[in-house]
PDB file of C-alpha atoms in Angstrom:
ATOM      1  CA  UNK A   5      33.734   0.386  11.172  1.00 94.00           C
ATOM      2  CA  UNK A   6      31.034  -0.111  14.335  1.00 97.00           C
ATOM      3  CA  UNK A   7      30.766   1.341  17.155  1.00 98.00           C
ATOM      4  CA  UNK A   8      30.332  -0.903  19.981  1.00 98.00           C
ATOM      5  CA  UNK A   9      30.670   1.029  23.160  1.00 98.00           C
ATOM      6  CA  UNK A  10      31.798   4.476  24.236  1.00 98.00           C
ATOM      7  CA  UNK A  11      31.844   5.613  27.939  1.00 98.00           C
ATOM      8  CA  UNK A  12      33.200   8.921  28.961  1.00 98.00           C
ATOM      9  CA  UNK A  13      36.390   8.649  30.904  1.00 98.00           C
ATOM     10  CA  UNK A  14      38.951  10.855  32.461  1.00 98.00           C
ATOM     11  CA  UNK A  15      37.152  13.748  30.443  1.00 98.00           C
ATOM     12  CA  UNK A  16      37.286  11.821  27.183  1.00 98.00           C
ATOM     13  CA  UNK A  17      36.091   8.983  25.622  1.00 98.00           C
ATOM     14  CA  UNK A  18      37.279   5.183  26.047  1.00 98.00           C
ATOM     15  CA  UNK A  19      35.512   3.253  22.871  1.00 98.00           C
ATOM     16  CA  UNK A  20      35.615   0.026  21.509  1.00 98.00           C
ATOM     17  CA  UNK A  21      35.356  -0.607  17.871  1.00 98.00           C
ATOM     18  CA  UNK A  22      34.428  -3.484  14.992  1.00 98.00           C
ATOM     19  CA  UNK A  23      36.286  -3.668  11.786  1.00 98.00           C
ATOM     20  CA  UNK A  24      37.025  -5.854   8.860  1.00 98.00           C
ATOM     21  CA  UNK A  25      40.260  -6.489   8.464  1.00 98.00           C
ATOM     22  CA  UNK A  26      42.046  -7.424   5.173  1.00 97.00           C
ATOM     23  CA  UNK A  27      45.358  -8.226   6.720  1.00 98.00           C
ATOM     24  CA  UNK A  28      43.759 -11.160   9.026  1.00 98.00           C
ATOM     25  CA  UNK A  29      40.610 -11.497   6.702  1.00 97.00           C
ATOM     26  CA  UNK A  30      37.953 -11.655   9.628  1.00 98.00           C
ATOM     27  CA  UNK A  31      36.485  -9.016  11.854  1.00 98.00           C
ATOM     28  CA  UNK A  32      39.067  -7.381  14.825  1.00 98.00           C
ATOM     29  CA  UNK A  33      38.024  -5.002  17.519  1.00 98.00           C
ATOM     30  CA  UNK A  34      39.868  -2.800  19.143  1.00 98.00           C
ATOM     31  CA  UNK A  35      39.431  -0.266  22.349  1.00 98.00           C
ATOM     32  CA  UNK A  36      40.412   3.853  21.659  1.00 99.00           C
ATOM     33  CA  UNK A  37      41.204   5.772  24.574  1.00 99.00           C
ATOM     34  CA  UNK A  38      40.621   9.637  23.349  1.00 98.00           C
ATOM     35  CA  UNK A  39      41.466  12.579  25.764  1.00 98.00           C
ATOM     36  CA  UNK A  40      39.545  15.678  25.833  1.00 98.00           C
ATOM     37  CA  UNK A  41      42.165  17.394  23.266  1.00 98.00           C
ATOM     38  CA  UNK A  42      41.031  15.057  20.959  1.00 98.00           C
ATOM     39  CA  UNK A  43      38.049  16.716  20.350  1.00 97.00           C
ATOM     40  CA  UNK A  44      39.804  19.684  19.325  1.00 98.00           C
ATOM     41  CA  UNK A  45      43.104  18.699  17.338  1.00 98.00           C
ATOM     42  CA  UNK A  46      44.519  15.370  16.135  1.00 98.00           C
ATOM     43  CA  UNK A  47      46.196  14.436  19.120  1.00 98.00           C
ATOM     44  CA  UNK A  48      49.403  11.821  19.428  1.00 98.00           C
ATOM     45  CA  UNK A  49      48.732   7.971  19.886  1.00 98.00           C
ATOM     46  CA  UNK A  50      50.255   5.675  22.438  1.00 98.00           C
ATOM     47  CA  UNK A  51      50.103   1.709  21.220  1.00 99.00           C
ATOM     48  CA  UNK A  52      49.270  -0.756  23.993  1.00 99.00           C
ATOM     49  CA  UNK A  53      50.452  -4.585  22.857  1.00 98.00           C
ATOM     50  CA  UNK A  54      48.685  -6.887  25.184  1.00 98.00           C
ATOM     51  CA  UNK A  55      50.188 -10.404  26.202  1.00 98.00           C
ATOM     52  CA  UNK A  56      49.096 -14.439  25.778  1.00 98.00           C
ATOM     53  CA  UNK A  57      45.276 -15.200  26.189  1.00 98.00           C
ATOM     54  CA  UNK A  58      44.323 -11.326  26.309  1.00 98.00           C
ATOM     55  CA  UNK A  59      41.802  -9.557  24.076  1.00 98.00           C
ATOM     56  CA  UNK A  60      41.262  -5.908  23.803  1.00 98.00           C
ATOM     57  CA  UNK A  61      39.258  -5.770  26.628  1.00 98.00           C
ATOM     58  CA  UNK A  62      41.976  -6.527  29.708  1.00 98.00           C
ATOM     59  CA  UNK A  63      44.526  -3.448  29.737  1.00 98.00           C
ATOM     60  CA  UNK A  64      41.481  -1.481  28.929  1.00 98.00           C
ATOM     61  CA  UNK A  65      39.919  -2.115  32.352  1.00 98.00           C
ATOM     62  CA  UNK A  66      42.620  -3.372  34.459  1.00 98.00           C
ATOM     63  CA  UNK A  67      46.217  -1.041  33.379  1.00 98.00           C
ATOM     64  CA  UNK A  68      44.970   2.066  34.117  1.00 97.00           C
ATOM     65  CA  UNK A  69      46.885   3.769  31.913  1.00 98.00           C
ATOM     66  CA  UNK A  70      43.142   6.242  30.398  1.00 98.00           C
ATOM     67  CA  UNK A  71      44.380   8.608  33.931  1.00 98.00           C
ATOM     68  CA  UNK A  72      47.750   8.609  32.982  1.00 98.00           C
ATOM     69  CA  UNK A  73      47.090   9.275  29.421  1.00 98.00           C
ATOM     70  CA  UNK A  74      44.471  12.101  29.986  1.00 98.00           C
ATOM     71  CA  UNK A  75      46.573  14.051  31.924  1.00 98.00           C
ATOM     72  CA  UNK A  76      49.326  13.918  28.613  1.00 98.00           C
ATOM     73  CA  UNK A  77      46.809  14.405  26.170  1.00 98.00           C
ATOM     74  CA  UNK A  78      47.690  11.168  24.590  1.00 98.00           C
ATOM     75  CA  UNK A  79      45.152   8.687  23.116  1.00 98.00           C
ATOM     76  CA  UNK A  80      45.803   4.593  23.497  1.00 99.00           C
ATOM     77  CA  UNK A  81      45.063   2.096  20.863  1.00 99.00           C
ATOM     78  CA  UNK A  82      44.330  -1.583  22.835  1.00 99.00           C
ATOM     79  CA  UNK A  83      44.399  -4.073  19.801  1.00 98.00           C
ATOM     80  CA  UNK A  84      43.119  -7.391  20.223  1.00 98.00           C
ATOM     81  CA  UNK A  85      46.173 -10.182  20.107  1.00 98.00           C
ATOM     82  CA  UNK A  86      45.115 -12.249  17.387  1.00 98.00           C
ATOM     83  CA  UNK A  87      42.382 -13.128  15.063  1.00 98.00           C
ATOM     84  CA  UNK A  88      39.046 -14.894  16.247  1.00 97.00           C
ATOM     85  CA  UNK A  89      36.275 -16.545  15.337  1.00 94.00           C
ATOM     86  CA  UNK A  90      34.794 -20.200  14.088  1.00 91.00           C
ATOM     87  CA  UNK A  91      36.444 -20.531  11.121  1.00 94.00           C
ATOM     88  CA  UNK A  92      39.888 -18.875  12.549  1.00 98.00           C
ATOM     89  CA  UNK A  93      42.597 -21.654  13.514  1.00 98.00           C
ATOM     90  CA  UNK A  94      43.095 -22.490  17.122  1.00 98.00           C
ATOM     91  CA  UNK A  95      44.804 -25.275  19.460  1.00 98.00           C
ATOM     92  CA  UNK A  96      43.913 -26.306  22.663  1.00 97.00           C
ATOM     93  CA  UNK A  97      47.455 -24.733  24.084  1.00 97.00           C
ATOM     94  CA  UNK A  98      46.579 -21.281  25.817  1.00 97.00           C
ATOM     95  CA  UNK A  99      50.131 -20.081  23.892  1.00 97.00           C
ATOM     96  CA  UNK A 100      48.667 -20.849  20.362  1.00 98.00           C
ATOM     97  CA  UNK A 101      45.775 -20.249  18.030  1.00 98.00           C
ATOM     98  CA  UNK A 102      43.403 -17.887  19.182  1.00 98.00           C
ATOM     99  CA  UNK A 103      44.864 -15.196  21.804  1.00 98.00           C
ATOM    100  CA  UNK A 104      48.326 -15.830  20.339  1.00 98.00           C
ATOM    101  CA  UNK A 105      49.246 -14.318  17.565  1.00 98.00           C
ATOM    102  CA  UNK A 106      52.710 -13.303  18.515  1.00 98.00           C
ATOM    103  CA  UNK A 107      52.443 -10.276  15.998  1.00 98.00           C
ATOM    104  CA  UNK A 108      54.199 -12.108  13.363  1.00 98.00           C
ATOM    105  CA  UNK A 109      52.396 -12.710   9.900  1.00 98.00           C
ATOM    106  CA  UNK A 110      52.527 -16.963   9.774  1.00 98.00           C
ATOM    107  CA  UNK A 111      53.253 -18.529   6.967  1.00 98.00           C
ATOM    108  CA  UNK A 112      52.294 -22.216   7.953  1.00 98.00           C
ATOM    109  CA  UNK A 113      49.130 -24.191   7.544  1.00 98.00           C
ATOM    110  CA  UNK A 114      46.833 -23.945   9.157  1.00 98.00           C
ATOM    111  CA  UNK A 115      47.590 -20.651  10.535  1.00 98.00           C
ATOM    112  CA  UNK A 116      48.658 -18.558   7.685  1.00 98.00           C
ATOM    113  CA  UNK A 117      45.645 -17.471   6.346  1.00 97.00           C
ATOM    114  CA  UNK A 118      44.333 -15.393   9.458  1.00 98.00           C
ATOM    115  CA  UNK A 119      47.471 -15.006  11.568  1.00 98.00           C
ATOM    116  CA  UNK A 120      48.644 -12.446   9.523  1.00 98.00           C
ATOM    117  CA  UNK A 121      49.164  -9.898  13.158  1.00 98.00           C
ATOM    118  CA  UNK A 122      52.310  -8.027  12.189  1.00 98.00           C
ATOM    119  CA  UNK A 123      50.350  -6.450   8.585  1.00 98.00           C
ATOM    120  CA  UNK A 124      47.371  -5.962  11.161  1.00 98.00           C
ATOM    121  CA  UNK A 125      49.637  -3.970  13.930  1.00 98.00           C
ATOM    122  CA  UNK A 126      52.014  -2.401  10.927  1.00 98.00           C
ATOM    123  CA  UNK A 127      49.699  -1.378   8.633  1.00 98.00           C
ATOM    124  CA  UNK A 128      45.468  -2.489   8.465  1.00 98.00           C
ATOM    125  CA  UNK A 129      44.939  -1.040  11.947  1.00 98.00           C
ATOM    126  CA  UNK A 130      46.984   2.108  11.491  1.00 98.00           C
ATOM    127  CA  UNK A 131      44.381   2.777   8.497  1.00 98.00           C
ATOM    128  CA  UNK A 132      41.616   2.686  10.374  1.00 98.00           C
ATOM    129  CA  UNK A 133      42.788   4.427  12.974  1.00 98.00           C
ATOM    130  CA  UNK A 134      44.022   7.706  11.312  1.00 98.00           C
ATOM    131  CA  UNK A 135      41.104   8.162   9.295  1.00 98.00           C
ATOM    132  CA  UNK A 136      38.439   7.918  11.767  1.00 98.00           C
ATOM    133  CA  UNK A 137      39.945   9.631  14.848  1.00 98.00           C
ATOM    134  CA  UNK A 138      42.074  12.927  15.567  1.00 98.00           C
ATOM    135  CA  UNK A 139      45.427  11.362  15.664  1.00 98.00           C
ATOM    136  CA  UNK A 140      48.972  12.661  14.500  1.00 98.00           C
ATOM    137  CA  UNK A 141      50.224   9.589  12.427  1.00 98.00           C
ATOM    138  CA  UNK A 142      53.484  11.655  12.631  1.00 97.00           C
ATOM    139  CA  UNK A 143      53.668  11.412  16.506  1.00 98.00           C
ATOM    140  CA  UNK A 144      53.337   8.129  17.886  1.00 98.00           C
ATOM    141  CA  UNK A 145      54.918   5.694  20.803  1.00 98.00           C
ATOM    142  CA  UNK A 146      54.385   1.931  21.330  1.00 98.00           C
ATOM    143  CA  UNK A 147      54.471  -0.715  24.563  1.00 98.00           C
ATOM    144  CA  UNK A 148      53.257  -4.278  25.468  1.00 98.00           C
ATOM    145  CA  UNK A 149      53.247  -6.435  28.045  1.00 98.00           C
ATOM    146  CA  UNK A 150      54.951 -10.125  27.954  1.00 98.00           C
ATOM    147  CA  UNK A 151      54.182 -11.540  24.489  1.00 98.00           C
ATOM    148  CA  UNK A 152      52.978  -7.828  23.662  1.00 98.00           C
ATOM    149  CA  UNK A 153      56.196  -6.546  24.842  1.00 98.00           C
ATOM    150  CA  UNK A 154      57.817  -8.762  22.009  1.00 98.00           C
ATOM    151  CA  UNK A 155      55.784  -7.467  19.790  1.00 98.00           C
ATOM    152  CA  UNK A 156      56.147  -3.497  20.889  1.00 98.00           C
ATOM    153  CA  UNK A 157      60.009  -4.219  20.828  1.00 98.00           C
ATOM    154  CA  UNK A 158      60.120  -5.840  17.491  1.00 98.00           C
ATOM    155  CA  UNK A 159      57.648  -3.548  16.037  1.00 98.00           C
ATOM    156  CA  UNK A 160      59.540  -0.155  16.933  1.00 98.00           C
ATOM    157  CA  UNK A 161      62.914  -1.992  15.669  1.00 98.00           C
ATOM    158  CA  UNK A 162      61.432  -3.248  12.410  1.00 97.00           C
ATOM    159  CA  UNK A 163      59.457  -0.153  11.621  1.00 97.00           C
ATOM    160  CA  UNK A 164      62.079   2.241  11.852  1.00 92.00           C
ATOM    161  CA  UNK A 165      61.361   5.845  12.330  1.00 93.00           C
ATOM    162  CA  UNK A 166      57.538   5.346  13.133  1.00 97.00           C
ATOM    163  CA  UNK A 167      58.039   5.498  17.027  1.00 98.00           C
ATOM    164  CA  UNK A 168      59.606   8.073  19.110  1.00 97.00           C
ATOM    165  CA  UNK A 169      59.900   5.459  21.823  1.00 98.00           C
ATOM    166  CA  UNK A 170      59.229   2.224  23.243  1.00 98.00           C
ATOM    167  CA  UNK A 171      58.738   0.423  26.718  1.00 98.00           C
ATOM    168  CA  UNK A 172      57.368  -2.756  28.062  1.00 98.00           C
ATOM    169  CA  UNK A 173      56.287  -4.399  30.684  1.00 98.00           C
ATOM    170  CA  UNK A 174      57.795  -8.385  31.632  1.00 98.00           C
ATOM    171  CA  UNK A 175      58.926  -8.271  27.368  1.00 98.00           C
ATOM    172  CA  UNK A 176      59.189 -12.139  25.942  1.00 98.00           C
ATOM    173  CA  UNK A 177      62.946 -10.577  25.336  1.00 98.00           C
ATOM    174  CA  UNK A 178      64.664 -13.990  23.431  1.00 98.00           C
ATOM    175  CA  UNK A 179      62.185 -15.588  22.054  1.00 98.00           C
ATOM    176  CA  UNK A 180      64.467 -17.993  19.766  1.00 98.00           C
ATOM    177  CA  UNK A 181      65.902 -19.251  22.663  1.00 98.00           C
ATOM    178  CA  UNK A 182      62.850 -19.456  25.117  1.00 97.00           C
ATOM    179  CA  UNK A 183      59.530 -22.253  25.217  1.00 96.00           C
ATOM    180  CA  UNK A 184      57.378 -18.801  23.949  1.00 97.00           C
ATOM    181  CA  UNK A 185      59.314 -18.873  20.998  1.00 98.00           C
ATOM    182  CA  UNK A 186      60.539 -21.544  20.019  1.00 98.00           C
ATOM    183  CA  UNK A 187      56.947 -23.351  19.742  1.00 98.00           C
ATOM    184  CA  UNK A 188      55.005 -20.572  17.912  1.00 98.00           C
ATOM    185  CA  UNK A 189      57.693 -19.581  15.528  1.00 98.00           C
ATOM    186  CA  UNK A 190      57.803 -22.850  14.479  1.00 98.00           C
ATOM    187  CA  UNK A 191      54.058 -23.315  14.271  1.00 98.00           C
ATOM    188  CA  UNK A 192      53.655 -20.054  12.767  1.00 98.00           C
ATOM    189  CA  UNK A 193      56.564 -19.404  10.518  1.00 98.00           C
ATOM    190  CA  UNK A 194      58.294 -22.732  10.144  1.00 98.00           C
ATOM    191  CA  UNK A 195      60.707 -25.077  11.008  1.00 97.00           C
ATOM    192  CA  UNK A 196      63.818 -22.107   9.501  1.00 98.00           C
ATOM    193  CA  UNK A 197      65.361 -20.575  12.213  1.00 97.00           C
ATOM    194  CA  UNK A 198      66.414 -17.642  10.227  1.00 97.00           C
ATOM    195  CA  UNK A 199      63.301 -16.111   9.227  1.00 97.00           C
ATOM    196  CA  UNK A 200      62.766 -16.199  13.072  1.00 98.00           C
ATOM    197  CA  UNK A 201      65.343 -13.153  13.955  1.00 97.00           C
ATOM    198  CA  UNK A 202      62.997 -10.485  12.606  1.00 97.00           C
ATOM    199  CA  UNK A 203      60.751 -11.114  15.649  1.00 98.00           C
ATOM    200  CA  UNK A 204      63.876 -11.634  18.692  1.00 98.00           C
ATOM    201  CA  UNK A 205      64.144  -8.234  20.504  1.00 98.00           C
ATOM    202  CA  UNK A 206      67.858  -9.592  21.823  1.00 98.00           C
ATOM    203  CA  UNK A 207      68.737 -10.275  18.514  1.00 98.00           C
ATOM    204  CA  UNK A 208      67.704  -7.113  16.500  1.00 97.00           C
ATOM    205  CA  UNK A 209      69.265  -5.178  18.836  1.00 96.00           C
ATOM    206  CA  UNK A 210      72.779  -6.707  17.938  1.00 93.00           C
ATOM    207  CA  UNK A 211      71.711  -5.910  14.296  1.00 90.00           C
ATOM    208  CA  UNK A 212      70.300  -2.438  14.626  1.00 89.00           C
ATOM    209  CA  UNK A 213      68.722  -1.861  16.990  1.00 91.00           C
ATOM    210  CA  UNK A 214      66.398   1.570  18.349  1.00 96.00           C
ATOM    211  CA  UNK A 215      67.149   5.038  17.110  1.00 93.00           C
ATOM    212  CA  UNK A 216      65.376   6.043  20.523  1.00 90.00           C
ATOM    213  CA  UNK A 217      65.254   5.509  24.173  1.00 89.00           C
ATOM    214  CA  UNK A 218      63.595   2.394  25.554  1.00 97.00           C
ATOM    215  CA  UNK A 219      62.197   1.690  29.179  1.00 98.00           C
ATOM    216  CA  UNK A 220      61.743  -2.263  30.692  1.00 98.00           C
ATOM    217  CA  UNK A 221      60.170  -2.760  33.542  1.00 98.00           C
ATOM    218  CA  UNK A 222      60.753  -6.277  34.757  1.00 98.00           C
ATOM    219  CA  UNK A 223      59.311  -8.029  38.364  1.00 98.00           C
ATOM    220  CA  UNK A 224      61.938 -10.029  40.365  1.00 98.00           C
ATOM    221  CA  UNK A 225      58.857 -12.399  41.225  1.00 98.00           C
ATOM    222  CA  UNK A 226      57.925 -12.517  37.502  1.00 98.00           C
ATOM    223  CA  UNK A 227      56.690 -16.599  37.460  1.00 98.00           C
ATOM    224  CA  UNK A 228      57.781 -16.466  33.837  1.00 98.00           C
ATOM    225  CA  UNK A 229      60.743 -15.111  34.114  1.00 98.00           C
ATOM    226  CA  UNK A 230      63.106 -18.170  33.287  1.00 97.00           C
ATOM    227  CA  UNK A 231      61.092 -17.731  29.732  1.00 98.00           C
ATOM    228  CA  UNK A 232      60.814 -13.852  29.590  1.00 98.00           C
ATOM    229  CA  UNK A 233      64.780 -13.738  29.615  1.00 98.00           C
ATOM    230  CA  UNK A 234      65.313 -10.368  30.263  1.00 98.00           C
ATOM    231  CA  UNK A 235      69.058 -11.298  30.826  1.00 97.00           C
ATOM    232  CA  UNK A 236      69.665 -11.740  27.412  1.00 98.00           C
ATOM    233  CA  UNK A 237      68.060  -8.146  26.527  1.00 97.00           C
ATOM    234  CA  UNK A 238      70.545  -6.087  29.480  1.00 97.00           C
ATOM    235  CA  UNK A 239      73.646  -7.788  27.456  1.00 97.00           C
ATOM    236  CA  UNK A 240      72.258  -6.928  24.285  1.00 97.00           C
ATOM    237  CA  UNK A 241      71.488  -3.369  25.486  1.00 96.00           C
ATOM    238  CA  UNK A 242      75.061  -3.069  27.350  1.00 96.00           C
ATOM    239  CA  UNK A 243      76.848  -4.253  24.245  1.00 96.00           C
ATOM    240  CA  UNK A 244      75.183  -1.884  21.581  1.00 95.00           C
ATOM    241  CA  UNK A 245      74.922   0.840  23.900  1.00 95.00           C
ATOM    242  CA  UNK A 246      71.380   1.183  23.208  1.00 95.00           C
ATOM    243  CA  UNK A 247      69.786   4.366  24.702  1.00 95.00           C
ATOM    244  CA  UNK A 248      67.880   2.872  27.339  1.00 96.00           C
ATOM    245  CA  UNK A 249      66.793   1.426  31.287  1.00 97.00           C
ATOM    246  CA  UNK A 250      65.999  -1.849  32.306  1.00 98.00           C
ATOM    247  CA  UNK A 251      64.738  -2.252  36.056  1.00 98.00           C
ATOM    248  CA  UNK A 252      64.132  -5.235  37.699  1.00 98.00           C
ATOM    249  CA  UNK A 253      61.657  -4.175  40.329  1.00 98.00           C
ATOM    250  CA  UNK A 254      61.722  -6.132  43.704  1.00 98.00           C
ATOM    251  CA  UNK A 255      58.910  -8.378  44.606  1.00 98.00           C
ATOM    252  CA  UNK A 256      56.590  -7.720  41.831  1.00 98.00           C
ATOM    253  CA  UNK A 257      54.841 -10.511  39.300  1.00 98.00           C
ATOM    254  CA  UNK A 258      53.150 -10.653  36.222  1.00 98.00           C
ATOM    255  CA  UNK A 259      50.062  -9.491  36.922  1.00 98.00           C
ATOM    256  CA  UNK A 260      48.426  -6.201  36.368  1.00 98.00           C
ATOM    257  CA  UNK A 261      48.867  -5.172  39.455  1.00 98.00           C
ATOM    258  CA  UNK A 262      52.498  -4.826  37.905  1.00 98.00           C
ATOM    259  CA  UNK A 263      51.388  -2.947  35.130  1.00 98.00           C
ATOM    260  CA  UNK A 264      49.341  -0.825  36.773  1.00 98.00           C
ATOM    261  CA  UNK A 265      51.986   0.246  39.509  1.00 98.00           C
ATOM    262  CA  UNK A 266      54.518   1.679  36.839  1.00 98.00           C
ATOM    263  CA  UNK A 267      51.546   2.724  33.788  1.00 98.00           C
ATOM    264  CA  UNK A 268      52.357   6.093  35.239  1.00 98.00           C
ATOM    265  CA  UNK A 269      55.973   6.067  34.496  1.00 98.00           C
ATOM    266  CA  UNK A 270      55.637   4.629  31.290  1.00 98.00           C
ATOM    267  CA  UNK A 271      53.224   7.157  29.944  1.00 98.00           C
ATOM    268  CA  UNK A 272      55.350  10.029  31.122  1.00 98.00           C
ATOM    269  CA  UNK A 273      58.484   8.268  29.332  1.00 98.00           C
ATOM    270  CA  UNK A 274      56.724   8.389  26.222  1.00 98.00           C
ATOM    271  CA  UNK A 275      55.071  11.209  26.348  1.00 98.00           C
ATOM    272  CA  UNK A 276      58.386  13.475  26.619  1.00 98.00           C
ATOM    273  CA  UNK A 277      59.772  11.742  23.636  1.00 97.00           C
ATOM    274  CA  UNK A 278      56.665  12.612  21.765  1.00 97.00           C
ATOM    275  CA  UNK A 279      56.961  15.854  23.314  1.00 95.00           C
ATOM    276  CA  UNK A 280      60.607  16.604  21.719  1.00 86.00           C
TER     277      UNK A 280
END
């Protein structure tokens, strides 16, 4: 692993770091927020999933969520979104290829030999993680934002038991039914609609669902909400009675001025479940 930056913050340490990865077989980087416990004691880790054409690098600087997370004690992991570099697939599309990955492992030409993001969220980053920093693997929370917020909801449903808890931010909620969906499952994972429902929030919840709480924030000026289809996700909730509170909050987009508003709330929601 390489170090490429660390810059105090909040009394601990924001870093970003280099690794090889064998799950998308190319180099990822990744930003660690660590609080001041963690240079005492393994301390618990908070997952940020980041949405379409975002790297590492953009909740790190713009979600403010290190202020909200030092004052928890909780570190938070901001994985890239897919895998890069010259001999990595891409498409022109800014919801394919390269910034994309849609944190499902592809098994299509030309995409499945690198866009393998699920493995790399489930299991080659976790790795990595736990035995180079003081975190509890035992303790740990997840959240996203628009295609991230697919992935934090599938993740937490398909890896039961792993998180105490799980929000989002504008969550790609139906993704089998939506335009981001519809076009990357079948670029990534084929033309089978059924191997699809692993990686629908709406639809595992009918199936399963969350042994845990979950908290949505949605805007009501979302641009993308006809696609987002967060609809779908209050039914599905309401008819499984899933533990949980979706709010559609007046006025606000997409942006990270969205996030940034309600990072506070959502680091406090997961930080009492991690707390229990």
């Amino acid at each position: 692993m390489e170090t490429i930056s660390e810059n105090r913050c909040f009394g601990g340490v924001q870093g970003v770091y280099r690794h090889p990865s064998k799950a998308t077989g190319c180099d990822m980087t990744f930003g660690l927020f660590l609080p001041a416990e963690a240079a005492l004691h393994p301390v618990p880790l908070l997952w940020y999933l980041s949405g379409l054409t975002c790297t590492h690098e953009n909740a790190m600087t713009k979600a403010g969520l290190q202020a909200h997370a030092a004052a928890h004690g909780l570190a938070v992991v901001f994985p890239d979104t897919s895998p890069r570099g010259d001999g990595v697939a891409d498409d022109p599309a800014y919801d394919l290829g390269q910034g994309a990955g849609f944190y499902v492992n592809a098994t299509q030409a030309p995409w499945a030999p690198h866009f393998r993001m699920w493995d790399y969220i489930a299991d080659d980053l976790p790795r990595v993680l736990f035995a180079n920093f003081a975190l509890e693997e035992d303790r740990q929370a997840i959240t996203g934002h628009s295609m991230g917020g697919h992935g934090a909801l599938t993740m937490a449903m398909g890896l039961q038991d792993r998180f105490a808890s799980v929000s989002a931010f504008s969550p790609i909620t139906n993704p089998t039914a939506s335009d981001w969906g519809r076009k990357q499952f079948t670029a990534y994972l084929g033309p089978d609609e059924s191997t699809w429902r692993a990686h629908d929030a709406t639809l595992l919840l009918q199936t399963g669902g969350f042994d845990g709480e979950m908290l949505i924030d949605q805007g009501s000026a979302d641009q993308f909400l006809d696609l987002l289809r967060p609809e779908a996700l209050a039914h599905a909730m309401a008819a499984t009675r899933q533990p949980g509170l979706l709010r559609m909050q007046k006025g606000y987009d997409h942006s990270y001025f969205f996030i940034s508003t309600f990072a506070g709330d959502h680091v406090a929601f997961h930080a009492q479940a991690l707390s229990r």
